[in-house]
PDB file of C-alpha atoms in Angstrom:
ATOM      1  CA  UNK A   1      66.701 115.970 101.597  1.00  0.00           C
ATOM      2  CA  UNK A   2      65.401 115.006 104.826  1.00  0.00           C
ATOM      3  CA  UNK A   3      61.994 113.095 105.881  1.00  0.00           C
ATOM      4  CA  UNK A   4      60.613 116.561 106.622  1.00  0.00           C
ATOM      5  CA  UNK A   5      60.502 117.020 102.853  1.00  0.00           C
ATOM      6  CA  UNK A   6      58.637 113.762 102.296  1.00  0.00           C
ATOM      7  CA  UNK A   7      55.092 113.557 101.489  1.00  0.00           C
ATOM      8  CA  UNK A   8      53.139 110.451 101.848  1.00  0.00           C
ATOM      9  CA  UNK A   9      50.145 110.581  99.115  1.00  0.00           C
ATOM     10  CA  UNK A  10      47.531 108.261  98.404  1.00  0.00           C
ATOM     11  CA  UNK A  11      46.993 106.556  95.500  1.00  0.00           C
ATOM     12  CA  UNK A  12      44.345 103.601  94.823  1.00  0.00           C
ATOM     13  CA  UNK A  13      44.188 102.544  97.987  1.00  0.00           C
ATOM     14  CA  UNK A  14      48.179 102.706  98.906  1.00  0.00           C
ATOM     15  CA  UNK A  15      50.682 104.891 100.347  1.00  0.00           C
ATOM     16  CA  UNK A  16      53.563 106.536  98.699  1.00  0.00           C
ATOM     17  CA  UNK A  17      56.335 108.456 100.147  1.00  0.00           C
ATOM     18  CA  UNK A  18      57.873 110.951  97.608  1.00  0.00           C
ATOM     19  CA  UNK A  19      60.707 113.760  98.440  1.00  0.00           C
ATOM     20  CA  UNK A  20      59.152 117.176  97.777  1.00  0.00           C
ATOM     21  CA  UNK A  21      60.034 120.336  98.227  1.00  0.00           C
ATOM     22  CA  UNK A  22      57.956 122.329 100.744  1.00  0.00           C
ATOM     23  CA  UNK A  23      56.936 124.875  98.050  1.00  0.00           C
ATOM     24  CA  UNK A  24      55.919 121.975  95.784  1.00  0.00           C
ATOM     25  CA  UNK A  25      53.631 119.785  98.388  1.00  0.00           C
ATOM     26  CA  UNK A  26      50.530 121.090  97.714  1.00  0.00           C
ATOM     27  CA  UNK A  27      50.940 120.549  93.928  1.00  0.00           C
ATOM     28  CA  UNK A  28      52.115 117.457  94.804  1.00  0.00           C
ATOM     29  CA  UNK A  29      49.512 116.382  96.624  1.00  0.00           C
ATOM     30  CA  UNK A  30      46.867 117.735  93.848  1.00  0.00           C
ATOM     31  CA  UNK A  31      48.682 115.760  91.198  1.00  0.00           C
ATOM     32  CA  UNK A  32      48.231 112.295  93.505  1.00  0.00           C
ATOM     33  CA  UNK A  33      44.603 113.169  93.600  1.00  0.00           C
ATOM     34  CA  UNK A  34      43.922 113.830  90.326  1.00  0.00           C
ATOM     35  CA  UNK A  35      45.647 110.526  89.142  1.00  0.00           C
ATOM     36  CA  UNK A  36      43.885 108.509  92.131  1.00  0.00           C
ATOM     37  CA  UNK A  37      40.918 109.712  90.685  1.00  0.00           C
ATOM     38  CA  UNK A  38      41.892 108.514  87.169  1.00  0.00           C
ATOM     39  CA  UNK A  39      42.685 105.065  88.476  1.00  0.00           C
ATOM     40  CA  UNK A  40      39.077 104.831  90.006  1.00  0.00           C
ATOM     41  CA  UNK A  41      37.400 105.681  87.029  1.00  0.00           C
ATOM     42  CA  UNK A  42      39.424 103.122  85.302  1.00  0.00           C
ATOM     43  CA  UNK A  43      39.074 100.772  87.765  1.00  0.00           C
ATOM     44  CA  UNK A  44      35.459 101.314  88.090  1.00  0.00           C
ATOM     45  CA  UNK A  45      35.261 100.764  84.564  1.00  0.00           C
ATOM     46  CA  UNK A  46      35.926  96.953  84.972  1.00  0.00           C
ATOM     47  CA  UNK A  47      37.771  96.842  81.536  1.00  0.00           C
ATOM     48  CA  UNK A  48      41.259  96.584  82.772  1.00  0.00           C
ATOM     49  CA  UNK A  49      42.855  94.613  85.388  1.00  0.00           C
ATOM     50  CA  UNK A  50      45.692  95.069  87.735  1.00  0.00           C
ATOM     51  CA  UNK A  51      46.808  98.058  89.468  1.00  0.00           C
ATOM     52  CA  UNK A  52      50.039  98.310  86.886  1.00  0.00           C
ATOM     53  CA  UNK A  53      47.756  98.107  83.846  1.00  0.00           C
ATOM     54  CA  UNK A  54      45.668 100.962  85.775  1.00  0.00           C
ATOM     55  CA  UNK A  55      48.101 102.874  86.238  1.00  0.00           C
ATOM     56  CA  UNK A  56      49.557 102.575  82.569  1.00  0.00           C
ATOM     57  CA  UNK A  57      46.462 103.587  81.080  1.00  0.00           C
ATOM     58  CA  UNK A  58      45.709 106.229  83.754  1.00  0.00           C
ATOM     59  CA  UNK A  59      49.632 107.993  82.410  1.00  0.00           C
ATOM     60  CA  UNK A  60      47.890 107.233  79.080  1.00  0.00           C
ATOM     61  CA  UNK A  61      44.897 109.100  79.272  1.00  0.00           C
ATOM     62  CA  UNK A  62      46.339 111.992  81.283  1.00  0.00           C
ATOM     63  CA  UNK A  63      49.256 112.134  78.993  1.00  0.00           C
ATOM     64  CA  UNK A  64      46.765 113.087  76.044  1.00  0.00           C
ATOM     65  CA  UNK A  65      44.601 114.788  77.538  1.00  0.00           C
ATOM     66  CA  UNK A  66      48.108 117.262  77.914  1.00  0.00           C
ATOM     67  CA  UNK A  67      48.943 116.387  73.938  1.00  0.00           C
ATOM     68  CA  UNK A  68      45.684 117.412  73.129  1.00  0.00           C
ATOM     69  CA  UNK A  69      45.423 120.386  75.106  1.00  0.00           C
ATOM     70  CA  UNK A  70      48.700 121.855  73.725  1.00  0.00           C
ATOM     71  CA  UNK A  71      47.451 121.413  70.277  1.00  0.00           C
ATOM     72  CA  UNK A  72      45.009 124.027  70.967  1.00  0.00           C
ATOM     73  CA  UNK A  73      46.650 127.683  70.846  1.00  0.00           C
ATOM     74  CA  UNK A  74      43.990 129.027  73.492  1.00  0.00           C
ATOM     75  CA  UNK A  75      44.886 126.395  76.360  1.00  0.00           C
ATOM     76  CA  UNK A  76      48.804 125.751  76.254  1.00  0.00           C
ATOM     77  CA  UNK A  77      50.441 124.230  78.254  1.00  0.00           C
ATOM     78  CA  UNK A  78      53.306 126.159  79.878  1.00  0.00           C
ATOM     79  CA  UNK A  79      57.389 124.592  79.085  1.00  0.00           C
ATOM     80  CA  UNK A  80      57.395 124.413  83.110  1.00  0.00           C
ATOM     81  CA  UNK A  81      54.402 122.610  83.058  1.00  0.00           C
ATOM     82  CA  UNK A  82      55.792 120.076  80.805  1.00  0.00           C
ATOM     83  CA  UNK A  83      58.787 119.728  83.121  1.00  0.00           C
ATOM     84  CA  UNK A  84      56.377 119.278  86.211  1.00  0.00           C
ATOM     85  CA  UNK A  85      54.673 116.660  84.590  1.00  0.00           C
ATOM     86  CA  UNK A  86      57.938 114.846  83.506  1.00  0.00           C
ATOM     87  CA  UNK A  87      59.452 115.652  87.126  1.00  0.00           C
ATOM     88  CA  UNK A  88      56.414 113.848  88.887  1.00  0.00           C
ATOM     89  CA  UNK A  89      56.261 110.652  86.647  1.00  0.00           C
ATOM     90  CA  UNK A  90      60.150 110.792  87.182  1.00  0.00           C
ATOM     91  CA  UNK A  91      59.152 109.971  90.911  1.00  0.00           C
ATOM     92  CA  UNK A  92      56.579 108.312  90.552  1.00  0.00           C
ATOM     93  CA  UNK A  93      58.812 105.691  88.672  1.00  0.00           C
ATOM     94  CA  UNK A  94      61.084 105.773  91.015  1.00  0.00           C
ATOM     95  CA  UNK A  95      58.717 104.707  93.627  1.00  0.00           C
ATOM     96  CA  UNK A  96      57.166 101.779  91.404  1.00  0.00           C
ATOM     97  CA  UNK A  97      61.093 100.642  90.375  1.00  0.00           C
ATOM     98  CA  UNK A  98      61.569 100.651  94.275  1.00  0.00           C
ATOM     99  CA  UNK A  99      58.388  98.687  95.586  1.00  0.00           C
ATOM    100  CA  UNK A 100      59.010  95.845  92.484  1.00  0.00           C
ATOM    101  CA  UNK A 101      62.915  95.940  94.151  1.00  0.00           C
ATOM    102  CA  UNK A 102      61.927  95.638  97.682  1.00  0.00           C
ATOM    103  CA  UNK A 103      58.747  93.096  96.432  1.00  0.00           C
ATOM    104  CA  UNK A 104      56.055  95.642  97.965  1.00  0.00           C
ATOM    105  CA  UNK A 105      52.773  95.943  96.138  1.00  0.00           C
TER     106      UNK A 105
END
């Protein structure tokens, strides 16, 4: 893929680069909200420490907050959902493995 199909999100205060298709960029870009937001609250919080330990228990929370919604028949979650969510913590690995690699962040 070429640098067209990267999208540079924002995420507790740093950028991120991720490879995305054009059709999935704007749910991209909602997903790196929505966990920036999570971190904040964490962070805010003052109970845990360190942007790696944020972001742990930020995967935590929004990881059962998806459990716990797919327990209930009314509100569940979609087998492509599931695969979306796995796809973008996939990348979002891959970027982490990759800054610890290069020593960014």
């Amino acid at each position: 893929m070429s640098s067209s199909n990267s999208v540079t999100v924002q995420i507790l205060d740093k950028e991120y680069s991720i490879i995305c298709p054009p059709e999935e960029r704007s749910n991209l870009v909602s997903a790196a909200r929505y966990l920036d937001g999570k971190m904040r609250e964490i962070r805010s919080s003052g109970k845990v420490i360190g942007a790696d330990r944020i972001a742990v228990m930020a995967a935590l929370n929004i990881t059962h907050d998806l459990l716990h919604k797919e327990e209930r028949p009314d509100i569940q979650a979609s087998g492509s959902t599931r695969e979306q969510v796995r796809d973008l913590l996939d990348r979002v690995d891959l970027v982490l493995a990759d800054e610890q690699s290069t020593g960014k962040g």
